[in-house]
């Protein structure tokens, strides 16, 4: 800080604070006004909180936004993005310049409508869908504790701060997240709730009367009320939170649209520009006589000093890292950057495939996945396994893997509880923090519960791994509430998510190789409950699953039909092939472990695999939706057109006509037509 | 009750209670054992609670399971279905016979793995996906209060009881549900929590440490702890709950697998048969010397008397109904059975279409939806509108519609809060109770948050209506977190859900006609934020949207290309048609308001609409997934292959190449190739 400003700050701390906060407010409302769209209410209301947090507490170095041991600040209420952009500019981001503030919400800007970590350095994660930021923050805070335990206090030791809105706390995912954080005693997680009493429909009293402090306490948190416009009260609350042995909620009572004479304290302040006149009136009320995007030099300078405040701490950290042996430094860098050790991964998978080729086990692919994990868990030390309370069903836990427990972060297995949504969101946070490759299990049908977080993983290019078992009517008696029929299609439709549905233990090993080798987005393994034979009897080192589909079994003689199938239905395709060939009808079988990976291949690759056999059949114990991309609208589909049913799984396959005989019959009818 | 049993009950109430409870236990474990699959832990643990509730409190008449004013009992922890089946058999269900208990979990039985209300009379709703039953129960309890306010205390006046598990309370949806119920003061909702301290992974302490009583109190509930094996304590808690001015949580401490010497109190009791030896040992420990599926006559008789206990109350109710004027009786029957008054509906829509044809408005389809609602709200008195805190964006509220408020149930608008999941689940509950046609709004992208409940609506044939606006990149600046690209595909993949994406105000009116005319499943309206011209300039009384697709504009001369489009992209297709025809290339435009409705049409209908033009183009500001069913793998798709971006919407359409020029160019390239 310049001496002048420092003096000003120390002699008139309230005034100085007000100037710091008003700089945020002014830039935020100017940005929204210029964009003719956006959300002025939150930055106006929370600028005091943000100014206190950034100026007095947050450990960061604006010049090095990726410093691994920085404190994380997550704006869960992502619609208030101008708060972040203003802070980035003020503290000296090299990306978010004044020009970028002026390009708020414009195509190709660094200042999109909601914060996007894949667009803007200094943005920790992508928020906007409510509750996600809070739940991801639990992952950030857990990753911090895990790395702290594994690499030592001198390399990882930071806080994770969240600014959350009423909407964040009303979404169900918030309960899953706070229950998990409270249980695990993630005491370096500090959530500041923008308690403004307003939602889009009007006063919050229209829809809510939860006592949030009591609710958080019930989840094992510390929780306090403060005046969100009193900087000393905010600071005292943060200081106390830093010392708590539990995560802390700071309920900061604020006025939405603070300063706006006509809109403050109303839902009108939330989601649209103030309007030219009201903007002027607001600045006047705030005591901010400066023009649009104008920040007086002394204020800017004060903010820039705040942005550089962490430089010394970062340099000290870098010295400590440099003092480590080279191997440790290399490994730490690999880990924090989520890089794969390809050599060890591939060696482990190749060895496993060789063993499986010899043993040819008849096992469920969920069990095959467990075999793969046993082979990988020591070779991929960043693997962090877990399940949403279906550990014995998902087979996600390898032998002797230690569980993470409240206050003890030396394990590598997470009992997420019956919280699929928070699991998927926490996995995003863990990965975006860096350090671990989480893989989490539930039943495939419950991917629906986790879907908003799965989508965020795909959007942000976060390489989460979903181990989703019980992947069809093959789960049997639990019935249609538990049998996915549309989920494969619904998940394949998400851009940048890879869905893999392996046919046997070999393809399952390949699926794990693909998942762990991928660093640009999430991968989902759809695995069976029921046993399957090994169909890949002579696997080589090549990963045949990697292009999504391949000819598993050629036709005898001329191919009249090609039978495409995935997962458990590959066995049926092979049996149908035999039935057909016994009748002199040549049929090929193409295994399709990943429909969308296959559809993404170049046209010539696709055409070669699809081939020229006149009859095209797809077999999958699920809905047809999406398969026309392979077999065309006139192709034969053997699967389901509605929901499943409760019964032993072999009865269900027969009932729904997903059998070798049904396939052969349809091919015969078509080839004779 | 027989005099003998009555005497036995009154002289030895504890013993009698024990016999009643053990009858449930024995049937439950026998059913699971015979099925070789199922969940014995919950019925063993909660039989005491169920026996008290059914024998002393629940208002029902087993011979008339559909009596509208019965108390509802919802087993949210649906995996414990044998508890329900045992109760149904014991109380005298004409459907769930002893034979059906023996066919538990078999195909075509009335006793599927999880309770299914569309299979078994006496089952109130379909549960299994955790948290759904609890959240639907909020809808049941709200419907009860609304009908009570509308039709009077003498016709509707009952309780809604829920039995919920740890899993139900850990799922995020539970927070949304209890916050809504607490806020609305639904004091006739009584939730009994099976507090057994065990989940599938092991002791609950592995993953949870929430103080549930405190949590429910924070949400505005009464909440008490009781010993779940002490019938008098349970009874006292239910009595108190019935008198509370708030909804009540009864935390009933139980032992999972109660009675099983080796498995009680452990996760081993949860999800698999006890095994032959342990079953025998359990019965011995319970003091139940009877063979498989054997219920002594006096116990069965006592249970049958319980099942008939409500007969007098039901008959009295029927007398009260009979005393009402015929018009009221008819309307009540129509309402409680969720029947549509087709005449009024169609008259209102026809009048609206005629007006729109004259006015040809250029408006967003969300605004067109509001116009439809204004036309319908008085003609369809069962319409119950609402939004998950996006009322001004979803345009779901008509003028002067009164809001439902805590303790005041005379309104017809629900402020669900920022709780998409609970909204969709509550809508299911409202409909399954009967009496109202709820339509709830949010942004289309947040359908992901509500997806498990939407799926349950489709599975159970529940005709919920989703008013999901901001249906593409056309929402503009809010960016990719808010722009659905895969959601149309993902929703179309759900069996029995109808997705309608109207192109203008006329198709929007038709969409409402389809939605309200449908009684066998849910309908989703995907509506724009941005304005669209009226493209159906001469609509007649026929609902052209009803077959999913129709030729909107024929080609001039020979059709070289057919342009298929939905919603906001129909305007683009029409402009492309003009560009092409200016170059002498004939092109047809087919509007596709519902892709999956169209794909469900008979082949000849489909072929006629698809036509013979060699070039097929689909235009939709979303992913291609699913469209190959119309245009084939070689068809041209103009849409998105990844996520959207933040910017003014016209910039986005240009950026992603979804323009008339791009369409025309691609058709020209193909037709010249």
XYZ file of N, CA and C in Angstrom, chain B residues 313-493:
543
model
N -66.812 -44.490 9.284
C -66.392 -43.128 8.925
C -66.560 -42.907 7.424
N -66.201 -43.936 6.665
C -66.338 -43.783 5.214
C -67.807 -43.641 4.831
N -68.660 -44.418 5.456
C -70.081 -44.346 5.131
C -70.678 -42.995 5.525
N -70.224 -42.506 6.651
C -70.689 -41.174 7.078
C -70.248 -40.124 6.061
N -69.005 -40.277 5.621
C -68.481 -39.345 4.610
C -69.308 -39.420 3.332
N -69.646 -40.643 2.943
C -70.407 -40.812 1.712
C -71.808 -40.184 1.842
N -72.347 -40.254 3.037
C -73.643 -39.595 3.270
C -73.511 -38.081 3.127
N -72.436 -37.561 3.672
C -72.226 -36.105 3.565
C -72.069 -35.689 2.100
N -71.332 -36.498 1.364
C -71.171 -36.204 -0.066
C -72.521 -36.269 -0.764
N -73.296 -37.309 -0.422
C -74.593 -37.504 -1.083
C -75.540 -36.349 -0.810
N -75.321 -35.684 0.321
C -76.192 -34.561 0.688
C -75.886 -33.298 -0.119
N -74.746 -33.310 -0.789
C -74.393 -32.135 -1.596
C -75.233 -32.105 -2.882
N -75.442 -30.925 -3.451
C -76.149 -30.840 -4.738
C -75.413 -31.649 -5.818
N -76.159 -32.118 -6.781
C -75.570 -33.012 -7.766
C -74.394 -32.376 -8.491
N -74.527 -31.103 -8.841
C -73.441 -30.433 -9.573
C -72.154 -30.443 -8.762
N -72.293 -30.234 -7.464
C -71.098 -30.261 -6.595
C -70.490 -31.647 -6.537
N -71.367 -32.650 -6.417
C -70.874 -34.039 -6.362
C -70.128 -34.395 -7.640
N -70.709 -33.998 -8.767
C -70.083 -34.302 -10.053
C -68.728 -33.611 -10.158
N -68.714 -32.357 -9.752
C -67.462 -31.604 -9.842
C -66.418 -32.179 -8.887
N -66.861 -32.531 -7.690
C -65.904 -33.119 -6.742
C -65.319 -34.414 -7.312
N -66.172 -35.242 -7.889
C -65.694 -36.511 -8.460
C -64.724 -36.246 -9.611
N -65.078 -35.299 -10.466
C -64.188 -34.956 -11.572
C -62.835 -34.491 -11.036
N -62.898 -33.653 -10.052
C -61.668 -33.068 -9.516
C -60.806 -34.121 -8.830
N -61.404 -34.906 -7.951
C -60.608 -35.864 -7.182
C -60.022 -36.941 -8.096
N -60.689 -37.193 -9.224
C -60.173 -38.181 -10.170
C -59.284 -37.578 -11.255
N -58.971 -36.309 -11.123
C -58.102 -35.628 -12.088
C -58.615 -35.755 -13.517
N -59.931 -35.624 -13.682
C -60.475 -35.672 -15.041
C -60.523 -34.273 -15.635
N -60.369 -34.216 -16.953
C -60.390 -32.931 -17.642
C -61.816 -32.615 -18.078
N -62.207 -31.362 -17.939
C -63.472 -30.918 -18.529
C -63.147 -30.504 -19.965
N -63.232 -31.494 -20.861
C -62.723 -31.300 -22.222
C -63.456 -30.169 -22.942
N -64.734 -30.087 -22.713
C -65.521 -29.084 -23.447
C -65.016 -27.671 -23.139
N -64.869 -27.379 -21.846
C -64.426 -26.030 -21.483
C -62.998 -25.777 -21.942
N -62.165 -26.806 -21.814
C -60.772 -26.651 -22.243
C -60.696 -26.326 -23.733
N -61.374 -27.132 -24.534
C -61.246 -26.945 -25.974
C -61.877 -25.634 -26.422
N -62.973 -25.260 -25.804
C -63.614 -23.983 -26.166
C -62.669 -22.818 -25.880
N -62.008 -22.885 -24.731
C -61.099 -21.791 -24.366
C -59.916 -21.720 -25.330
N -59.381 -22.876 -25.677
C -58.220 -22.890 -26.585
C -58.624 -22.442 -27.987
N -59.779 -22.909 -28.450
C -60.211 -22.514 -29.791
C -60.397 -21.004 -29.886
N -61.006 -20.437 -28.858
C -61.206 -18.987 -28.860
C -59.866 -18.255 -28.861
N -58.929 -18.793 -28.072
C -57.612 -18.157 -28.011
C -56.908 -18.240 -29.368
N -56.978 -19.399 -30.013
C -56.309 -19.550 -31.311
C -56.903 -18.594 -32.355
N -58.190 -18.449 -32.306
C -58.843 -17.520 -33.245
C -58.346 -16.092 -33.018
N -58.237 -15.739 -31.737
C -57.755 -14.386 -31.413
C -56.309 -14.201 -31.865
N -55.495 -15.226 -31.608
C -54.081 -15.124 -31.971
C -53.914 -15.047 -33.483
N -54.755 -15.776 -34.206
C -54.670 -15.747 -35.667
C -54.944 -14.344 -36.180
N -55.838 -13.658 -35.504
C -56.152 -12.289 -35.913
C -55.036 -11.327 -35.509
N -54.499 -11.536 -34.311
C -53.534 -10.553 -33.783
C -52.107 -10.814 -34.234
N -51.785 -12.071 -34.538
C -50.431 -12.455 -34.968
C -49.343 -11.790 -34.127
N -49.355 -12.037 -32.828
C -48.383 -11.346 -31.969
C -46.949 -11.834 -32.202
N -46.002 -10.961 -32.014
C -44.595 -11.351 -31.949
C -44.203 -11.269 -30.478
N -44.201 -12.441 -29.845
C -43.940 -12.514 -28.404
C -43.155 -13.784 -28.095
N -42.507 -13.787 -26.955
C -41.852 -15.014 -26.488
C -42.913 -16.067 -26.209
N -42.550 -17.351 -26.379
C -43.557 -18.379 -26.086
C -43.850 -18.442 -24.585
N -42.927 -17.980 -23.743
C -43.280 -17.909 -22.305
C -44.408 -16.901 -22.091
N -44.389 -15.830 -22.866
C -45.467 -14.836 -22.786
C -46.743 -15.425 -23.401
N -46.583 -16.164 -24.495
C -47.736 -16.833 -25.106
C -48.365 -17.810 -24.116
N -47.506 -18.455 -23.334
C -48.002 -19.376 -22.314
C -48.825 -18.608 -21.270
N -48.352 -17.448 -20.925
C -49.119 -16.614 -19.981
C -50.489 -16.247 -20.559
N -50.506 -15.919 -21.856
C -51.792 -15.632 -22.500
C -52.709 -16.846 -22.421
N -52.143 -18.022 -22.672
C -52.950 -19.242 -22.589
C -53.485 -19.425 -21.174
N -52.624 -19.190 -20.194
C -53.060 -19.356 -18.802
C -54.158 -18.368 -18.442
N -54.036 -17.142 -18.938
C -55.104 -16.161 -18.686
C -56.428 -16.657 -19.280
N -56.337 -17.307 -20.433
C -57.555 -17.815 -21.073
C -58.109 -19.035 -20.352
N -57.223 -19.743 -19.640
C -57.619 -21.034 -19.068
C -57.959 -20.976 -17.581
N -57.412 -20.010 -16.878
C -57.413 -20.107 -15.422
C -58.826 -20.157 -14.836
N -59.779 -19.520 -15.491
C -61.145 -19.594 -14.976
C -61.912 -20.788 -15.536
N -61.460 -21.276 -16.666
C -62.137 -22.409 -17.305
C -61.668 -23.742 -16.756
N -60.492 -23.755 -16.189
C -59.917 -24.991 -15.636
C -59.618 -24.725 -14.162
N -60.653 -24.818 -13.332
C -60.491 -24.368 -11.938
C -59.500 -25.202 -11.150
N -59.138 -26.382 -11.665
C -58.162 -27.206 -10.960
C -56.727 -26.777 -11.233
N -56.535 -25.857 -12.185
C -55.175 -25.387 -12.461
C -54.565 -24.767 -11.206
N -53.372 -25.239 -10.860
C -52.697 -24.773 -9.654
C -51.297 -24.361 -10.091
N -51.092 -23.076 -10.236
C -49.855 -22.596 -10.846
C -48.774 -22.346 -9.802
N -47.552 -22.233 -10.287
C -46.460 -21.965 -9.367
C -45.134 -21.917 -10.084
N -44.108 -21.559 -9.333
C -42.767 -21.473 -9.899
C -41.753 -21.641 -8.778
N -40.600 -22.175 -9.159
C -39.497 -22.291 -8.211
C -38.730 -20.968 -8.177
N -39.430 -19.948 -7.716
C -38.879 -18.600 -7.556
C -38.417 -17.968 -8.871
N -39.122 -18.260 -9.942
C -38.853 -17.552 -11.195
C -40.156 -17.046 -11.800
N -41.068 -16.648 -10.936
C -42.392 -16.229 -11.400
C -42.328 -15.191 -12.518
N -41.557 -14.093 -12.331
C -41.577 -13.088 -13.403
C -40.883 -13.562 -14.680
N -40.072 -14.615 -14.601
C -39.388 -15.133 -15.790
C -40.179 -16.238 -16.476
N -40.847 -17.051 -15.676
C -41.600 -18.180 -16.240
C -42.996 -17.773 -16.712
N -43.423 -16.587 -16.300
C -44.755 -16.096 -16.668
C -45.844 -17.094 -16.293
N -45.705 -17.673 -15.126
C -46.660 -18.694 -14.689
C -47.821 -18.115 -13.893
N -47.726 -16.845 -13.578
C -48.758 -16.289 -12.709
C -49.699 -15.396 -13.500
N -50.962 -15.722 -13.439
C -51.935 -14.866 -14.109
C -52.317 -13.718 -13.178
N -52.948 -12.729 -13.787
C -53.310 -11.520 -13.024
C -54.215 -11.874 -11.849
N -53.961 -11.273 -10.740
C -54.848 -11.386 -9.577
C -54.944 -12.791 -8.993
N -54.047 -13.679 -9.385
C -54.095 -15.020 -8.797
C -53.520 -14.945 -7.385
N -54.265 -15.464 -6.441
C -53.862 -15.339 -5.037
C -52.806 -16.388 -4.688
N -51.841 -15.983 -3.900
C -50.798 -16.915 -3.461
C -51.268 -17.730 -2.264
N -50.844 -18.975 -2.233
C -51.021 -19.791 -1.032
C -50.015 -19.299 0.001
N -50.469 -19.159 1.225
C -49.592 -18.628 2.280
C -49.673 -19.536 3.500
N -48.730 -19.413 4.419
C -48.757 -20.256 5.615
C -50.107 -20.169 6.312
N -50.787 -21.315 6.400
C -52.064 -21.347 7.100
C -53.250 -20.871 6.280
N -53.000 -20.303 5.101
C -54.105 -19.830 4.246
C -54.038 -20.555 2.901
N -54.991 -21.474 2.715
C -54.929 -22.364 1.552
C -56.014 -22.038 0.535
N -56.402 -20.768 0.499
C -57.461 -20.378 -0.434
C -56.887 -19.880 -1.759
N -55.563 -19.843 -1.901
C -54.960 -19.346 -3.135
C -54.789 -20.439 -4.176
N -54.314 -20.059 -5.326
C -54.048 -21.027 -6.384
C -52.658 -20.841 -6.975
N -51.803 -20.104 -6.285
C -50.432 -19.930 -6.768
C -49.447 -20.336 -5.675
N -48.474 -21.160 -6.054
C -47.514 -21.671 -5.071
C -46.134 -21.069 -5.325
N -45.619 -20.391 -4.330
C -44.208 -19.962 -4.356
C -43.388 -21.121 -3.798
N -42.889 -21.962 -4.702
C -42.164 -23.156 -4.255
C -40.793 -22.817 -3.665
N -40.341 -21.602 -3.872
C -38.973 -21.278 -3.477
C -37.985 -21.869 -4.468
N -36.713 -21.686 -4.171
C -35.662 -22.137 -5.099
C -35.451 -23.621 -4.852
N -36.471 -24.399 -5.216
C -36.571 -25.811 -4.847
C -37.231 -26.563 -5.995
N -36.519 -26.685 -7.094
C -37.079 -27.328 -8.285
C -37.448 -28.782 -8.008
N -36.608 -29.445 -7.225
C -36.811 -30.875 -7.010
C -38.069 -31.105 -6.159
N -38.165 -30.365 -5.068
C -39.360 -30.506 -4.225
C -40.606 -30.048 -4.963
N -40.458 -29.053 -5.828
C -41.612 -28.610 -6.614
C -42.147 -29.769 -7.454
N -41.259 -30.410 -8.201
C -41.709 -31.492 -9.079
C -42.271 -32.650 -8.261
N -41.652 -32.939 -7.134
C -42.145 -34.041 -6.298
C -43.479 -33.676 -5.656
N -43.601 -32.454 -5.189
C -44.871 -32.022 -4.588
C -45.990 -32.070 -5.618
N -45.669 -31.693 -6.858
C -46.671 -31.781 -7.927
C -47.135 -33.232 -8.094
N -46.208 -34.163 -8.036
C -46.604 -35.577 -8.088
C -47.558 -35.914 -6.954
N -47.219 -35.448 -5.768
C -48.057 -35.754 -4.616
C -49.440 -35.131 -4.723
N -49.476 -33.885 -5.179
C -50.768 -33.204 -5.347
C -51.656 -33.999 -6.305
N -51.065 -34.430 -7.415
C -51.840 -35.162 -8.418
C -52.242 -36.545 -7.927
N -51.343 -37.198 -7.212
C -51.667 -38.543 -6.747
C -52.689 -38.498 -5.614
N -52.689 -37.377 -4.897
C -53.796 -37.172 -3.972
C -55.078 -36.967 -4.754
N -55.003 -36.132 -5.782
C -56.178 -35.810 -6.574
C -56.765 -34.483 -6.176
N -57.288 -33.766 -7.167
C -57.975 -32.521 -6.879
C -57.476 -31.320 -7.663
N -56.193 -31.352 -8.047
C -55.611 -30.185 -8.714
C -54.698 -30.626 -9.858
N -54.555 -29.725 -10.825
C -53.607 -29.928 -11.917
C -52.475 -28.918 -11.763
N -51.426 -29.267 -11.037
C -50.342 -28.302 -10.846
C -49.486 -28.144 -12.098
N -49.087 -26.917 -12.335
C -48.129 -26.599 -13.392
C -47.060 -25.734 -12.750
N -45.813 -26.178 -12.838
C -44.745 -25.485 -12.131
C -43.631 -25.048 -13.063
N -43.071 -23.887 -12.772
C -42.074 -23.313 -13.667
C -40.676 -23.255 -13.093
N -39.715 -23.404 -13.993
C -38.324 -23.028 -13.731
C -37.670 -22.841 -15.094
N -36.333 -22.633 -15.100
C -35.622 -22.599 -16.373
C -35.420 -24.038 -16.856
N -35.444 -24.233 -18.165
C -35.307 -25.586 -18.718
C -34.016 -26.259 -18.249
N -32.947 -25.478 -18.129
C -31.668 -26.074 -17.734
C -31.765 -26.697 -16.345
N -32.650 -26.165 -15.525
C -32.772 -26.683 -14.161
C -33.743 -27.862 -14.062
N -34.250 -28.309 -15.203
C -34.952 -29.597 -15.215
C -34.053 -30.677 -14.624
N -32.733 -30.496 -14.779
C -31.802 -31.469 -14.192
C -31.988 -31.596 -12.679
N -32.268 -30.481 -12.029
C -32.439 -30.524 -10.574
C -33.688 -31.324 -10.189
N -34.664 -31.334 -11.073
C -35.954 -31.955 -10.747
C -36.101 -33.336 -11.367
N -35.068 -33.785 -12.049
C -35.212 -34.960 -12.918
C -35.709 -36.234 -12.221
N -35.216 -36.557 -11.027
C -35.735 -37.793 -10.423
C -37.250 -37.744 -10.198
N -37.776 -36.586 -9.894
C -39.225 -36.466 -9.679
C -39.977 -36.457 -11.011
N -39.365 -35.870 -12.029
C -39.994 -35.901 -13.357
C -40.093 -37.351 -13.835
N -39.021 -38.096 -13.602
C -39.034 -39.508 -13.995
C -40.156 -40.264 -13.261
N -40.307 -39.988 -11.980
C -41.362 -40.675 -11.225
C -42.745 -40.306 -11.762
N -42.926 -39.069 -12.187
C -44.205 -38.683 -12.797
C -44.447 -39.532 -14.041
N -43.421 -39.683 -14.855
C -43.562 -40.466 -16.095
C -43.833 -41.931 -15.775
N -43.100 -42.472 -14.835
C -43.259 -43.887 -14.474
C -44.647 -44.169 -13.906
N -45.147 -43.254 -13.102
C -46.426 -43.478 -12.424
C -47.608 -42.951 -13.221
N -47.339 -42.385 -14.388
C -48.442 -41.856 -15.179
C -49.126 -40.670 -14.542
N -48.352 -39.829 -13.905
C -48.878 -38.667 -13.183
C -48.813 -37.429 -14.086
N -49.973 -36.795 -14.361
C -49.993 -35.753 -15.400
C -49.550 -34.364 -14.940
N -48.359 -34.281 -14.405
C -47.797 -32.980 -14.039
C -47.502 -32.175 -15.306
N -47.484 -30.869 -15.135
C -47.150 -29.977 -16.255
C -45.972 -29.102 -15.847
N -44.923 -29.153 -16.659
C -43.718 -28.374 -16.383
C -43.658 -27.205 -17.360
N -43.562 -26.018 -16.826
C -43.493 -24.807 -17.649
C -42.052 -24.318 -17.577
N -41.241 -24.840 -18.483
C -39.801 -24.612 -18.377
C -39.363 -23.649 -19.477
N -38.976 -22.478 -19.059
C -38.675 -21.403 -20.005
C -37.166 -21.242 -20.179
N -36.796 -20.274 -21.039
C -35.381 -20.002 -21.299
C -34.753 -21.282 -21.861
N -35.293 -21.709 -23.009
C -35.128 -23.090 -23.459
C -33.955 -23.327 -24.397
N -33.056 -22.364 -24.552
C -31.910 -22.563 -25.452
C -30.912 -21.432 -25.258
N -29.893 -21.397 -26.132
C -28.969 -20.259 -26.139
C -29.707 -18.945 -26.368
N -30.961 -19.043 -26.801
C -31.777 -17.844 -26.982
C -31.977 -17.044 -25.714
N -31.587 -17.605 -24.567
C -31.674 -16.814 -23.332
C -30.539 -15.820 -23.227
N -29.481 -16.051 -24.026
C -28.449 -15.029 -24.166
C -27.409 -14.964 -23.085
N -27.289 -13.811 -22.455
C -26.129 -13.430 -21.666
C -25.853 -14.301 -20.445
N -26.837 -14.991 -19.922
C -26.578 -15.781 -18.713
C -25.573 -16.903 -18.973
N -25.392 -17.252 -20.223
C -24.280 -18.134 -20.583
C -24.548 -19.621 -20.399
N -23.482 -20.423 -20.582
C -23.641 -21.877 -20.714
C -24.162 -22.576 -19.462
N -23.942 -22.013 -18.285
C -24.519 -22.644 -17.091
C -26.039 -22.609 -17.122
N -26.574 -21.683 -17.876
C -28.026 -21.497 -17.903
C -28.649 -21.906 -19.239
N -27.811 -22.261 -20.210
C -28.337 -22.584 -21.536
C -28.467 -24.084 -21.709
N -29.692 -24.573 -21.804
C -29.853 -25.999 -22.065
C -29.382 -26.307 -23.485
N -28.586 -27.331 -23.642
C -28.281 -27.816 -24.997
C -28.630 -29.299 -25.117
N -28.445 -30.044 -24.030
C -28.732 -31.471 -24.073
C -30.061 -31.821 -23.416
N -30.722 -30.827 -22.853
C -31.889 -31.133 -22.027
C -33.074 -31.628 -22.829
N -33.284 -31.057 -24.012
C -34.402 -31.546 -24.821
C -34.206 -33.033 -25.093
N -32.999 -33.416 -25.510
C -32.726 -34.828 -25.790
C -32.905 -35.670 -24.536
N -32.353 -35.204 -23.448
C -32.390 -35.988 -22.213
C -33.823 -36.173 -21.717
N -34.657 -35.182 -21.940
C -36.049 -35.280 -21.501
C -36.874 -36.116 -22.475
N -36.594 -35.961 -23.765
C -37.308 -36.776 -24.757
C -37.044 -38.260 -24.547
N -35.886 -38.571 -23.963
C -35.529 -39.981 -23.750
C -36.351 -40.631 -22.642
